[in-house]
PDB file of C-alpha atoms and ligand atoms in Angstrom:
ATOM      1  CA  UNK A   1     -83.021  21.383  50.378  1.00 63.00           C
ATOM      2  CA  UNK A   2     -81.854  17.619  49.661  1.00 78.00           C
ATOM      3  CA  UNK A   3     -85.057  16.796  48.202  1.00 87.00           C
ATOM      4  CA  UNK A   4     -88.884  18.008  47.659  1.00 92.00           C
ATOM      5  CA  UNK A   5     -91.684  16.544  49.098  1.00 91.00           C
ATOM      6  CA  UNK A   6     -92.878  12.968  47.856  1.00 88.00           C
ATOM      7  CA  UNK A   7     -96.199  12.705  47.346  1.00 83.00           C
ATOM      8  CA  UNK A   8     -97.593   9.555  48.260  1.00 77.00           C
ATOM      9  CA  UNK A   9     -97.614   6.465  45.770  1.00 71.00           C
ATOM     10  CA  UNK A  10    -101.273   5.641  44.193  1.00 64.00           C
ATOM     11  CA  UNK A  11    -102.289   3.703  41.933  1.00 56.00           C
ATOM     12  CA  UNK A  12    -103.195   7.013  39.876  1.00 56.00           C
ATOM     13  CA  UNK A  13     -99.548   7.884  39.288  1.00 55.00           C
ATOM     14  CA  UNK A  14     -96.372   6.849  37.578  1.00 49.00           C
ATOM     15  CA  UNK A  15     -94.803   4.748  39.606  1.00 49.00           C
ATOM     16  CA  UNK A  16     -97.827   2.468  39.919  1.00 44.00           C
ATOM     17  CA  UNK A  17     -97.969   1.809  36.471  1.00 45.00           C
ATOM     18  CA  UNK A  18     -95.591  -1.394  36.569  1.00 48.00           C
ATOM     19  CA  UNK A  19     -97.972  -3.454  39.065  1.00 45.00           C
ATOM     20  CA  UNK A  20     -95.152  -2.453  41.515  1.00 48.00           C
ATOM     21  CA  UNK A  21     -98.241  -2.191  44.178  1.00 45.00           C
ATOM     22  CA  UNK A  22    -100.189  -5.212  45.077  1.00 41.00           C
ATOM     23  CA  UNK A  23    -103.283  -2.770  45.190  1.00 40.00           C
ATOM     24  CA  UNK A  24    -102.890  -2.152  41.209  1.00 51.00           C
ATOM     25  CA  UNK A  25    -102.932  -5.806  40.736  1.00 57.00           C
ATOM     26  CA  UNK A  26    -106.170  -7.005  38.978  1.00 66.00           C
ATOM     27  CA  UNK A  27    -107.366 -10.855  38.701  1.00 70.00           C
ATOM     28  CA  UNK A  28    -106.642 -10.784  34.779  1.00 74.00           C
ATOM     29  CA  UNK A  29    -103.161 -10.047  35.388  1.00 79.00           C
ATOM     30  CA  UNK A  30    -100.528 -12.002  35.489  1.00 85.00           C
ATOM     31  CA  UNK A  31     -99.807 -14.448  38.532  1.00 86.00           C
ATOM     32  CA  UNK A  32     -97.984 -17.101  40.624  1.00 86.00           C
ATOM     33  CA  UNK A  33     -99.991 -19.445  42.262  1.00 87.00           C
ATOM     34  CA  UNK A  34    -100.375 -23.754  42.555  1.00 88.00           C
ATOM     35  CA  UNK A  35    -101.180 -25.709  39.677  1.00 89.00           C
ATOM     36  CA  UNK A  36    -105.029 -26.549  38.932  1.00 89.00           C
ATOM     37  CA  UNK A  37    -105.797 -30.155  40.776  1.00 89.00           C
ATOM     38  CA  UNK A  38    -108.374 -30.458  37.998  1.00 91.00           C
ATOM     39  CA  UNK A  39    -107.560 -31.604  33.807  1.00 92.00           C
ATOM     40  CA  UNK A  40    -106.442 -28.469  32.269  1.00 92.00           C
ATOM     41  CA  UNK A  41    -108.814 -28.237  28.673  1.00 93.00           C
ATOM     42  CA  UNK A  42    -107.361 -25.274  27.624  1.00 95.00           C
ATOM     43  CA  UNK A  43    -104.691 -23.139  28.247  1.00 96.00           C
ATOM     44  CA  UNK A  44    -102.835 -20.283  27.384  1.00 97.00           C
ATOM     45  CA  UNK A  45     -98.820 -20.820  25.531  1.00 97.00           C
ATOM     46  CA  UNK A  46     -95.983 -18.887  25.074  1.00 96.00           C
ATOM     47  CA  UNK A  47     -92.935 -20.258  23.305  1.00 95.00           C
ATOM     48  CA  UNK A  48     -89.980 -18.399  24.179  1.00 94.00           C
ATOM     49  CA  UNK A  49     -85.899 -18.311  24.708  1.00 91.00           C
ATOM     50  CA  UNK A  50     -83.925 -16.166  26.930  1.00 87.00           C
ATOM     51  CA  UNK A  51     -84.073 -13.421  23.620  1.00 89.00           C
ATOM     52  CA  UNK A  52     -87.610 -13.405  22.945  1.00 92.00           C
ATOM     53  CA  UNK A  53     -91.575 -14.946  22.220  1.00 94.00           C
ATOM     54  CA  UNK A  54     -92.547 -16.285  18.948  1.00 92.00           C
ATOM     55  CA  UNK A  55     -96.047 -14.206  17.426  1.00 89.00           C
ATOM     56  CA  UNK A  56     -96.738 -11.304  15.531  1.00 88.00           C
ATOM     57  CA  UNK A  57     -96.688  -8.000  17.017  1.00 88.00           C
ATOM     58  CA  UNK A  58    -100.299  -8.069  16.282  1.00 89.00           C
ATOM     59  CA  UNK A  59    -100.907 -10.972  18.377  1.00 89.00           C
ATOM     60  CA  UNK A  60     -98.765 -10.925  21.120  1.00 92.00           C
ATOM     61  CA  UNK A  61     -98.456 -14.193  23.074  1.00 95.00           C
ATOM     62  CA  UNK A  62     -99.460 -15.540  24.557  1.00 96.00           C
ATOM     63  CA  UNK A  63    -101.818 -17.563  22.676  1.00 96.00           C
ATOM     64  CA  UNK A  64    -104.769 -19.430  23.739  1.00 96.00           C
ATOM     65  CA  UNK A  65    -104.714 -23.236  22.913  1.00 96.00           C
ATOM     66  CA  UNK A  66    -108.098 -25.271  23.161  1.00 96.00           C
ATOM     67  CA  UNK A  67    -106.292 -28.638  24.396  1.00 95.00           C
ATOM     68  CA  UNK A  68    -104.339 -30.015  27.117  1.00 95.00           C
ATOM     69  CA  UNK A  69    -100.584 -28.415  27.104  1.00 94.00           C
ATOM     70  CA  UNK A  70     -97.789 -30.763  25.763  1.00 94.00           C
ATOM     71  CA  UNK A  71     -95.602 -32.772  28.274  1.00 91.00           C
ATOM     72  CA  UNK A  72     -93.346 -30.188  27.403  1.00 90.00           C
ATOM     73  CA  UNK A  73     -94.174 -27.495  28.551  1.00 94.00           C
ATOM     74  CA  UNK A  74     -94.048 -25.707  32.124  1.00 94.00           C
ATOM     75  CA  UNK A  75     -96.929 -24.154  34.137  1.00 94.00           C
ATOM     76  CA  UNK A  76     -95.940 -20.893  35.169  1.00 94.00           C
ATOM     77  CA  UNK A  77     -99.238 -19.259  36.194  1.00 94.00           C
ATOM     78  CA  UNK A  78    -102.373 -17.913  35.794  1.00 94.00           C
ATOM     79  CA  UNK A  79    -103.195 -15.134  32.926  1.00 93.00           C
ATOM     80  CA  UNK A  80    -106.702 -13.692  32.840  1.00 91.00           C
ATOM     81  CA  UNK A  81    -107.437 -16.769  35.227  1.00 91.00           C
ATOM     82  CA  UNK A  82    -106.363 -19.425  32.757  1.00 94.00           C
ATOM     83  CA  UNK A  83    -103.107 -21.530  33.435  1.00 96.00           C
ATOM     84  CA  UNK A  84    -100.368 -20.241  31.408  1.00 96.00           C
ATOM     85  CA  UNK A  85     -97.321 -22.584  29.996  1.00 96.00           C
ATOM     86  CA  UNK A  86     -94.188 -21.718  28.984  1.00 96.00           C
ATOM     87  CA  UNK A  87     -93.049 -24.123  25.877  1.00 95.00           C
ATOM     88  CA  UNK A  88     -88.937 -23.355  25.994  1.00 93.00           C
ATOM     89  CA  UNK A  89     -87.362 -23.166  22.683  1.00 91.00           C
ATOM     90  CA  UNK A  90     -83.583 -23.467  21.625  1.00 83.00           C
ATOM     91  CA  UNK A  91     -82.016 -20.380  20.844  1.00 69.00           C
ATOM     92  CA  UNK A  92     -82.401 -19.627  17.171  1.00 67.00           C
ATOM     93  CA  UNK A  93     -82.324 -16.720  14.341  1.00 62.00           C
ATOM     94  CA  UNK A  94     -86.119 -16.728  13.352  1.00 67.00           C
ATOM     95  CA  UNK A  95     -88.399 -13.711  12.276  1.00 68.00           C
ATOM     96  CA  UNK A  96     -90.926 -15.282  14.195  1.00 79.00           C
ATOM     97  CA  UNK A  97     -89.110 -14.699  17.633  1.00 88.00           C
ATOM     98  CA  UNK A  98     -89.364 -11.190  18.598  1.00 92.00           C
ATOM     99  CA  UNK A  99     -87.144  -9.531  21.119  1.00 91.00           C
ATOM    100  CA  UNK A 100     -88.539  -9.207  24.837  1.00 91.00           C
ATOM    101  CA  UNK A 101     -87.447  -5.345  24.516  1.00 88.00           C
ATOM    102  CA  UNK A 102     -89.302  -5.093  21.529  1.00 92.00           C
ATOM    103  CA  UNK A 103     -92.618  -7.123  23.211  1.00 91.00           C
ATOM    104  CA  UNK A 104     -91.996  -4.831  25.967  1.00 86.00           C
ATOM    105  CA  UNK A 105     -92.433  -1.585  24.109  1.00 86.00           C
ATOM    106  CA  UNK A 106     -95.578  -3.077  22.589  1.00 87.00           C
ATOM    107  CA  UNK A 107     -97.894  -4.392  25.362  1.00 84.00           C
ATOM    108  CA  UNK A 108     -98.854  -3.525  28.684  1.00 79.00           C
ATOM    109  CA  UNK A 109     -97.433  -3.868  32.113  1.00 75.00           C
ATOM    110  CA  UNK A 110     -99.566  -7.186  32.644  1.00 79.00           C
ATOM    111  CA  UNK A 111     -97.732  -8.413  30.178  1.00 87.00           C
ATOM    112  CA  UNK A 112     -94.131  -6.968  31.319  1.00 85.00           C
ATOM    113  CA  UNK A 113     -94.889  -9.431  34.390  1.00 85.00           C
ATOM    114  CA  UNK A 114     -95.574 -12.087  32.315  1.00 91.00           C
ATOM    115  CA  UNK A 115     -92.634 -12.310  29.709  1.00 92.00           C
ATOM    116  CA  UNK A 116     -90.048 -11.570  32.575  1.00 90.00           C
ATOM    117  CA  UNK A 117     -91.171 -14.543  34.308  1.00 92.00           C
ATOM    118  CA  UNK A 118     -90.878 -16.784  30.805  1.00 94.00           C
ATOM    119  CA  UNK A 119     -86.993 -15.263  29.917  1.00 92.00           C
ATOM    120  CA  UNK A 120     -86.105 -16.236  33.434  1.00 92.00           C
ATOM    121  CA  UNK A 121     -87.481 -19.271  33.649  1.00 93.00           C
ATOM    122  CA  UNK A 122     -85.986 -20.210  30.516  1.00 92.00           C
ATOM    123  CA  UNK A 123     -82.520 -19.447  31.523  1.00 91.00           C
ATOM    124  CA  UNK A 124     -82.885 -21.688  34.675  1.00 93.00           C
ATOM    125  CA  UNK A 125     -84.653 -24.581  32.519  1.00 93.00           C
ATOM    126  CA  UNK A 126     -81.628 -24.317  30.403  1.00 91.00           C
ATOM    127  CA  UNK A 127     -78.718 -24.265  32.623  1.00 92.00           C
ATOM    128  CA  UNK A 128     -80.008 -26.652  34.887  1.00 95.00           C
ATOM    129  CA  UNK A 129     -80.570 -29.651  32.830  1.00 95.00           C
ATOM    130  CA  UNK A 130     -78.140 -32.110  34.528  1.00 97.00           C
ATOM    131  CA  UNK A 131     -76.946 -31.840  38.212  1.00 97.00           C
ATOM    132  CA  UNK A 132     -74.236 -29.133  39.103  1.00 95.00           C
ATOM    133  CA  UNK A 133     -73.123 -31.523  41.915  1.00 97.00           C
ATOM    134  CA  UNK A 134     -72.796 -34.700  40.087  1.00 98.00           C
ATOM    135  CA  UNK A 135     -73.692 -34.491  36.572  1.00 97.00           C
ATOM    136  CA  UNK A 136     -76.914 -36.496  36.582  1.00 97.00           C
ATOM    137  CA  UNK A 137     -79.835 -35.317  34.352  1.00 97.00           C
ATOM    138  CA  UNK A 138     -82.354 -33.826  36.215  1.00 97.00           C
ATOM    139  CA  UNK A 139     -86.092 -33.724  36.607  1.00 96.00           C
ATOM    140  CA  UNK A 140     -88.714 -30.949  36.795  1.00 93.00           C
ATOM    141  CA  UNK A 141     -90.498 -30.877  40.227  1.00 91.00           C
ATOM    142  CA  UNK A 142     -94.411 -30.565  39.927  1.00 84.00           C
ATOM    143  CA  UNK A 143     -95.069 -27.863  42.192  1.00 83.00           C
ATOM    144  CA  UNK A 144     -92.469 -25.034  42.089  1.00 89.00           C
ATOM    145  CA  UNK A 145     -89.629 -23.601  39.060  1.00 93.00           C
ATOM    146  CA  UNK A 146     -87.361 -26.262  41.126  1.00 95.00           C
ATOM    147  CA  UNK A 147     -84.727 -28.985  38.822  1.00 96.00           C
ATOM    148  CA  UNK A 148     -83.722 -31.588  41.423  1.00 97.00           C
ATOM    149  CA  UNK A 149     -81.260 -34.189  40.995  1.00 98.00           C
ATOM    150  CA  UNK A 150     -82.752 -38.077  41.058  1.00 97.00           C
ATOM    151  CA  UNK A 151     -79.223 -38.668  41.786  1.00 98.00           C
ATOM    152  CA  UNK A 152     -78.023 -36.490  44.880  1.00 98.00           C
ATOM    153  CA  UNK A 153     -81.217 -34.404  45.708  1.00 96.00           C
ATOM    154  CA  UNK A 154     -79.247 -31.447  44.771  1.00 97.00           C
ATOM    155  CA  UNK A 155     -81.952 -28.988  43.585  1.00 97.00           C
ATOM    156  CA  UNK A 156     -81.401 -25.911  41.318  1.00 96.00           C
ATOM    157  CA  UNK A 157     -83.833 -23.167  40.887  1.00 96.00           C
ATOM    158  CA  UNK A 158     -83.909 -19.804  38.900  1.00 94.00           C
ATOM    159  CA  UNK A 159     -81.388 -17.324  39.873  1.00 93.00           C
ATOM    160  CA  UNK A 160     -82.112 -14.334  41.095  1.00 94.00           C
ATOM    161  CA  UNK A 161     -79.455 -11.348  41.913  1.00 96.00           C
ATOM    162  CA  UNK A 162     -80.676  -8.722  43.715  1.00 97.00           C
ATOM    163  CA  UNK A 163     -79.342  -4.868  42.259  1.00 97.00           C
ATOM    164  CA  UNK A 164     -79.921  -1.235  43.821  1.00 97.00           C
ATOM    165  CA  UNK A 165     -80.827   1.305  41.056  1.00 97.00           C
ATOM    166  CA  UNK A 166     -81.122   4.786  42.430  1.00 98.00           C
ATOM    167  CA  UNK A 167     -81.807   8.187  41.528  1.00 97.00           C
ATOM    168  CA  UNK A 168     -79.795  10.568  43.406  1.00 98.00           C
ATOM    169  CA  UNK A 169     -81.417  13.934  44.090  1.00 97.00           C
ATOM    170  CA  UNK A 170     -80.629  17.126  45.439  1.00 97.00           C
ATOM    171  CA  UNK A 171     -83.754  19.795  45.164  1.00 95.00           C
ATOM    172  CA  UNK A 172     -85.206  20.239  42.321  1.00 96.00           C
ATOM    173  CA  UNK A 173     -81.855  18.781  40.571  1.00 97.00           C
ATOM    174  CA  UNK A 174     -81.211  14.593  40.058  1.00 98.00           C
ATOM    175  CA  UNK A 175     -78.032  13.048  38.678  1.00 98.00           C
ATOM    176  CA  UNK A 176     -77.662  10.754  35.788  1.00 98.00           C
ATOM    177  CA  UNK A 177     -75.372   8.659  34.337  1.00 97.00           C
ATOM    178  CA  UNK A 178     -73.734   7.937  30.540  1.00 96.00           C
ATOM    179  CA  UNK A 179     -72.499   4.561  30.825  1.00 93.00           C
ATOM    180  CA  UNK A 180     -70.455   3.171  27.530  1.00 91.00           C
ATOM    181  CA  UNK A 181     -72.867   0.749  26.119  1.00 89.00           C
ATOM    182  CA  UNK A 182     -75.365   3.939  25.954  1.00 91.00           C
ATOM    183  CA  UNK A 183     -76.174   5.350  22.801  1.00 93.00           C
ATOM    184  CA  UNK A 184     -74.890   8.925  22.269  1.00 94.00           C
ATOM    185  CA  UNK A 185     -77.195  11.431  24.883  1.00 94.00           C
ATOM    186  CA  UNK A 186     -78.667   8.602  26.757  1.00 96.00           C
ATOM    187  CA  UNK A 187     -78.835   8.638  30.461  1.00 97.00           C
ATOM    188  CA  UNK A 188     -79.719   6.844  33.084  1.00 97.00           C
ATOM    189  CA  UNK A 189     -80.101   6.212  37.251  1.00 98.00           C
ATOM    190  CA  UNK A 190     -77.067   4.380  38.791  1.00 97.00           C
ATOM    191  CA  UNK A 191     -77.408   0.468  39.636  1.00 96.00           C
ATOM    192  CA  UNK A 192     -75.479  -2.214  40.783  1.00 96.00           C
ATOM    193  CA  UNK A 193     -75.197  -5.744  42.177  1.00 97.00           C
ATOM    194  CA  UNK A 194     -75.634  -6.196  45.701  1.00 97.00           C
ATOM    195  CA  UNK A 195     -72.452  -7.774  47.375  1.00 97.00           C
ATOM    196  CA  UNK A 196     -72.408 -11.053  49.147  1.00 96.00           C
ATOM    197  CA  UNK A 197     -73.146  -9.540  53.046  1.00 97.00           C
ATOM    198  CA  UNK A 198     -73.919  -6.545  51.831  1.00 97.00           C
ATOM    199  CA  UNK A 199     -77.818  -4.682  52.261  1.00 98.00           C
ATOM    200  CA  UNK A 200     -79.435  -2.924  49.771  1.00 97.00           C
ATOM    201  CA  UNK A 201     -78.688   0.396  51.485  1.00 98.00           C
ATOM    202  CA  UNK A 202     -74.919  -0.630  51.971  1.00 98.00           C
ATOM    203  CA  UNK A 203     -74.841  -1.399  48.359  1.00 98.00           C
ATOM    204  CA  UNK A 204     -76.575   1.628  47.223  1.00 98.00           C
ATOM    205  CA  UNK A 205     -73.738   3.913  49.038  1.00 98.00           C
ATOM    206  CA  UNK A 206     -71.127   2.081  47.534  1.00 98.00           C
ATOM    207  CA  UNK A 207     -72.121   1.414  44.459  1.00 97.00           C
ATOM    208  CA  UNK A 208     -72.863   5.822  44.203  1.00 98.00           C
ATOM    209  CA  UNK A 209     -69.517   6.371  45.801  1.00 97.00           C
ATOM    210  CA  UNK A 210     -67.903   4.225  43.428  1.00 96.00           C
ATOM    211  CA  UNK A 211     -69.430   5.419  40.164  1.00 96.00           C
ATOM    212  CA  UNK A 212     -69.659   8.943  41.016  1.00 97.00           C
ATOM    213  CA  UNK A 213     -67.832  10.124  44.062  1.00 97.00           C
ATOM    214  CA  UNK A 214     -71.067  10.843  45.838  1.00 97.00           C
ATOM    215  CA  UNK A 215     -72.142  10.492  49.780  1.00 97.00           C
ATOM    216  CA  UNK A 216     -75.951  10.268  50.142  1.00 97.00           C
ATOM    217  CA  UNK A 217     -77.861  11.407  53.092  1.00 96.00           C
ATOM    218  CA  UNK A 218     -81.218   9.307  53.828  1.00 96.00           C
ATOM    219  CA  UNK A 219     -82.534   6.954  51.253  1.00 96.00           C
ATOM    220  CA  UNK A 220     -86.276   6.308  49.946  1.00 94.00           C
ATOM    221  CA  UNK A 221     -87.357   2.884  49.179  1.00 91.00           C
ATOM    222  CA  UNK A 222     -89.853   3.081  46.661  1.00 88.00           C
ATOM    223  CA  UNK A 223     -90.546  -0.285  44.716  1.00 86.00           C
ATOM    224  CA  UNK A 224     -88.725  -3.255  42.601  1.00 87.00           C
ATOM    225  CA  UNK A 225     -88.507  -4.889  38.685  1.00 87.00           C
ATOM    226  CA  UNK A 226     -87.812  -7.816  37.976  1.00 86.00           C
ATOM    227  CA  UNK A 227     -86.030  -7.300  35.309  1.00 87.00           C
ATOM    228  CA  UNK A 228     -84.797 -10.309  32.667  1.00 86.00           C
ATOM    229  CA  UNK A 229     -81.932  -9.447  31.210  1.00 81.00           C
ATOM    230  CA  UNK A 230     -80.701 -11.923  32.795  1.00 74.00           C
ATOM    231  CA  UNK A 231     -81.842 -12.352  36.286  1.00 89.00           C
ATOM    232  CA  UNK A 232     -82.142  -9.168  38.125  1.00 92.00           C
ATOM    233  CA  UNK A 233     -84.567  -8.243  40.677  1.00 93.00           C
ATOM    234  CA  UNK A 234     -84.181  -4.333  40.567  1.00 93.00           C
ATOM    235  CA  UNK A 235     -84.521  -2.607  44.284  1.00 94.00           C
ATOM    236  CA  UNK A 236     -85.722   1.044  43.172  1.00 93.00           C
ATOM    237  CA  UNK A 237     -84.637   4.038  45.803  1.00 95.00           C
ATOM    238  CA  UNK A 238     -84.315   7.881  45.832  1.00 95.00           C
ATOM    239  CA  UNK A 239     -81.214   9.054  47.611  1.00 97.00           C
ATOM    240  CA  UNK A 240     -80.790  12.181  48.904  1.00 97.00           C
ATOM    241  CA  UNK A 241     -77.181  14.313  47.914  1.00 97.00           C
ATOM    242  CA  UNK A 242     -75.240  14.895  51.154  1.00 96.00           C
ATOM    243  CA  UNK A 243     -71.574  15.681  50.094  1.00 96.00           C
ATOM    244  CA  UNK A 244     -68.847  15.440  47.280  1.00 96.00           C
ATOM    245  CA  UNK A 245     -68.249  16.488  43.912  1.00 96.00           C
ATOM    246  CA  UNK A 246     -68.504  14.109  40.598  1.00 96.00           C
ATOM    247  CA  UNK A 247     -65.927  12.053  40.449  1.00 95.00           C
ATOM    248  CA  UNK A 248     -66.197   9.578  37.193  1.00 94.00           C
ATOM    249  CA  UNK A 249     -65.074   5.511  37.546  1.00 88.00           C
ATOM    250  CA  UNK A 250     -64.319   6.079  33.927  1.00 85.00           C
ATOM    251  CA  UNK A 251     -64.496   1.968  33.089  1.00 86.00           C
ATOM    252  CA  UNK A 252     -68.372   2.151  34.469  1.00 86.00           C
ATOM    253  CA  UNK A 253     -69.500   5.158  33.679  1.00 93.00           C
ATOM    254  CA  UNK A 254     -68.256   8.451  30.656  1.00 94.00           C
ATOM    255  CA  UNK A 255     -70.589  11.074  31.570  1.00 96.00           C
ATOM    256  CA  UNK A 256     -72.787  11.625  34.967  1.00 97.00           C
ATOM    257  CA  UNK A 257     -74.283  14.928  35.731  1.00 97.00           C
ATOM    258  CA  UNK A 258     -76.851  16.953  36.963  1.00 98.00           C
ATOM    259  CA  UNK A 259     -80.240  17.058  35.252  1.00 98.00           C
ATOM    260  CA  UNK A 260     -83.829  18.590  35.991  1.00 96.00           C
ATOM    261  CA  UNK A 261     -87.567  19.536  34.467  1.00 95.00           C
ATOM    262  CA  UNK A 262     -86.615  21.917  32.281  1.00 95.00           C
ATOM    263  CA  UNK A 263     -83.291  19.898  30.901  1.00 93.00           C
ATOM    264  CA  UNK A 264     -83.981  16.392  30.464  1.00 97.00           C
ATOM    265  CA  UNK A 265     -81.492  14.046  28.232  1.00 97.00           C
ATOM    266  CA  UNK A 266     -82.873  10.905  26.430  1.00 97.00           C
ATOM    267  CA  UNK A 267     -84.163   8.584  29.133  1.00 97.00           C
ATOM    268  CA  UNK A 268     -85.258   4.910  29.209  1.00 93.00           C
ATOM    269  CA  UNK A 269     -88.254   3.301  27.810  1.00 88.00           C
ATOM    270  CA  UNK A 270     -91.398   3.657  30.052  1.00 82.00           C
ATOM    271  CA  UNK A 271     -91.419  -0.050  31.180  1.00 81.00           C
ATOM    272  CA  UNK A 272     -88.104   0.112  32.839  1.00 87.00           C
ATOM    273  CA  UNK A 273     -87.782   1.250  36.861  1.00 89.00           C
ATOM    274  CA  UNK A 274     -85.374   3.887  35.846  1.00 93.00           C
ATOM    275  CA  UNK A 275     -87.917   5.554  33.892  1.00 92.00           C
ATOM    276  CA  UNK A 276     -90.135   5.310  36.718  1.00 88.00           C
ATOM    277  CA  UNK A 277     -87.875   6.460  39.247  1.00 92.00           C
ATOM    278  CA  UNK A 278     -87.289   9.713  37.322  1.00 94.00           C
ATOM    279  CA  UNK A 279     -90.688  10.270  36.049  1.00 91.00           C
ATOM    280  CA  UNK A 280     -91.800   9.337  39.653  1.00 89.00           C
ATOM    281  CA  UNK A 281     -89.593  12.650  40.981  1.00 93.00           C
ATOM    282  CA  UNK A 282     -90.532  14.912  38.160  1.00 93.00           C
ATOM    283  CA  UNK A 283     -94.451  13.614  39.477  1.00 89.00           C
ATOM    284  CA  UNK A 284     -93.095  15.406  43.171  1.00 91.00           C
ATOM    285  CA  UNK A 285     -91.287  18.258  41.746  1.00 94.00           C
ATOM    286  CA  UNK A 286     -94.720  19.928  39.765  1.00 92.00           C
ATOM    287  CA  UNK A 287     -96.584  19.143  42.720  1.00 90.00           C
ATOM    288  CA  UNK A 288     -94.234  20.922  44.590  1.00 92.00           C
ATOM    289  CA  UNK A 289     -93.846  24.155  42.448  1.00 91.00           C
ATOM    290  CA  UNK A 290     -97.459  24.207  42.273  1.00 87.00           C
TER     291      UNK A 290
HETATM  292 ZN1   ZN B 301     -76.758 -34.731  41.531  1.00 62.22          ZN
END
């Protein structure tokens, strides 16, 4: 059997736990939307770099600030209905600015959202200060994360690059990797950048057959991260075994194998789509042997 049965994505399961479903989405979460017409009063602030948020991890940004934000900082949305700024700060060594893996492991999904958006939007505030066309300094459009050059019109906005992360399964047995920068018994799914001209699916097979020698029957699309470090937007699948043995790309990857219930290595934290992909099949698998 290439794989057991999925049972169907709700918001009462795993995999819904990331506000990967619109459904799950409540009004106090985080969002994208226009810019109030009316004076802003108060707002909500987070000051943050591309590492991490000032606060205290018992007061996790961001903070709520009875006043008008600063000329300098950026609307970036709506949290609990309030407009939400980002205030960019240089990178510095502080003991006030906390880690966004260490914010992560602290708060909720709402806020997972949330800080992504800020560490990616800082990255493009940064590197896009004068015009990659013609050097000029640029300005901050009004109504979208968009630099554009008074200049030339050339207009920058955040990057995004689009990876495949996968969990390739085969019954009641899924494969997982030891990559090098993994601490000793760590595992993970397989991921990769998706080419220029390539799908997601095209990327997914080669990215599989290059780390692991692997051919994959039919594939499972079954949600997406955005996930900051820097600018990845994570395209989650299950992929069914067909053919081949392991076969290691030994600069990528030291260890891959075969894993199941009762034989789990350490995995990733809860709030990252690899976790969520494997707890998401070990979800199917009980219901199956049930
Ligand atoms: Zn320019």
């Amino acid at each position: 059997m290439a794989i057991v049965p999925l049972i169907p994505i709700t918001a009462a399961n795993c995999f819904a736990d990331l506000g990967m479903l619109a459904a799950t989405q409540t009004q106090d979460a985080f969002q994208r939307a226009p810019k109030p017409k009316d004076p802003i009063t108060e707002h909500w602030l987070i000051q943050a770099n591309a590492q991490g948020a000032l606060g205290t991890l018992s007061q996790a940004p961001p903070h709520l600030i009875l006043e008008p934000p600063t000329t300098s900082c950026l609307f970036i949305g709506y949290w609990q209905q309030k407009p939400v700024y980002l205030q960019p700060i240089e990178v510095m060594e502080t003991a006030e600015l906390i880690p966004w893996r260490t914010w992560f492991q602290h708060t909720d999904s709402q806020h997972f959202a949330l800080y992504s958006t800020c560490a990616q939007v800082w990255h493009w505030w940064h590197e896009h200060i004068f015009c990659g066309r013609c050097g000029q300094q640029t300005l901050i459009a009004d109504h979208e994360f968009a630099r554009i050059c008074p200049a030339c019109a050339h207009t920058s906005y955040p990057r995004i690059s689009p990876c495949i992360i996968t969990l390739v399964v085969d019954g009641e047995r899924f494969l997982l990797a030891h990559s090098p920068r993994f601490k000793t018994g760590f595992y993970s799914t397989l991921a990769g950048f998706i080419e220029a001209g390539e799908s997601a699916e095209q990327a997914l097979r080669r990215e599989v057959y290059e780390e692991v020698g692997l051919h994959l029957g039919r594939l499972h699309y079954l949600g997406s991260q955005s996930w900051p470090f820097s600018h990845s937007l994570m395209l989650g699948y299950l992929a069914e075994y067909q053919a081949g043995d392991i076969r290691l790309d030994e600069e990528e990857i030291t260890d891959a194998a075969w894993f199941s219930a009762d034989n789990l290595p350490l995995l990733p934290p809860q709030f990252a789509i690899s976790r969520q992909l494997i707890d998401y099949y070990l979800t199917c698998i009980a219901a199956h042997r049930q």
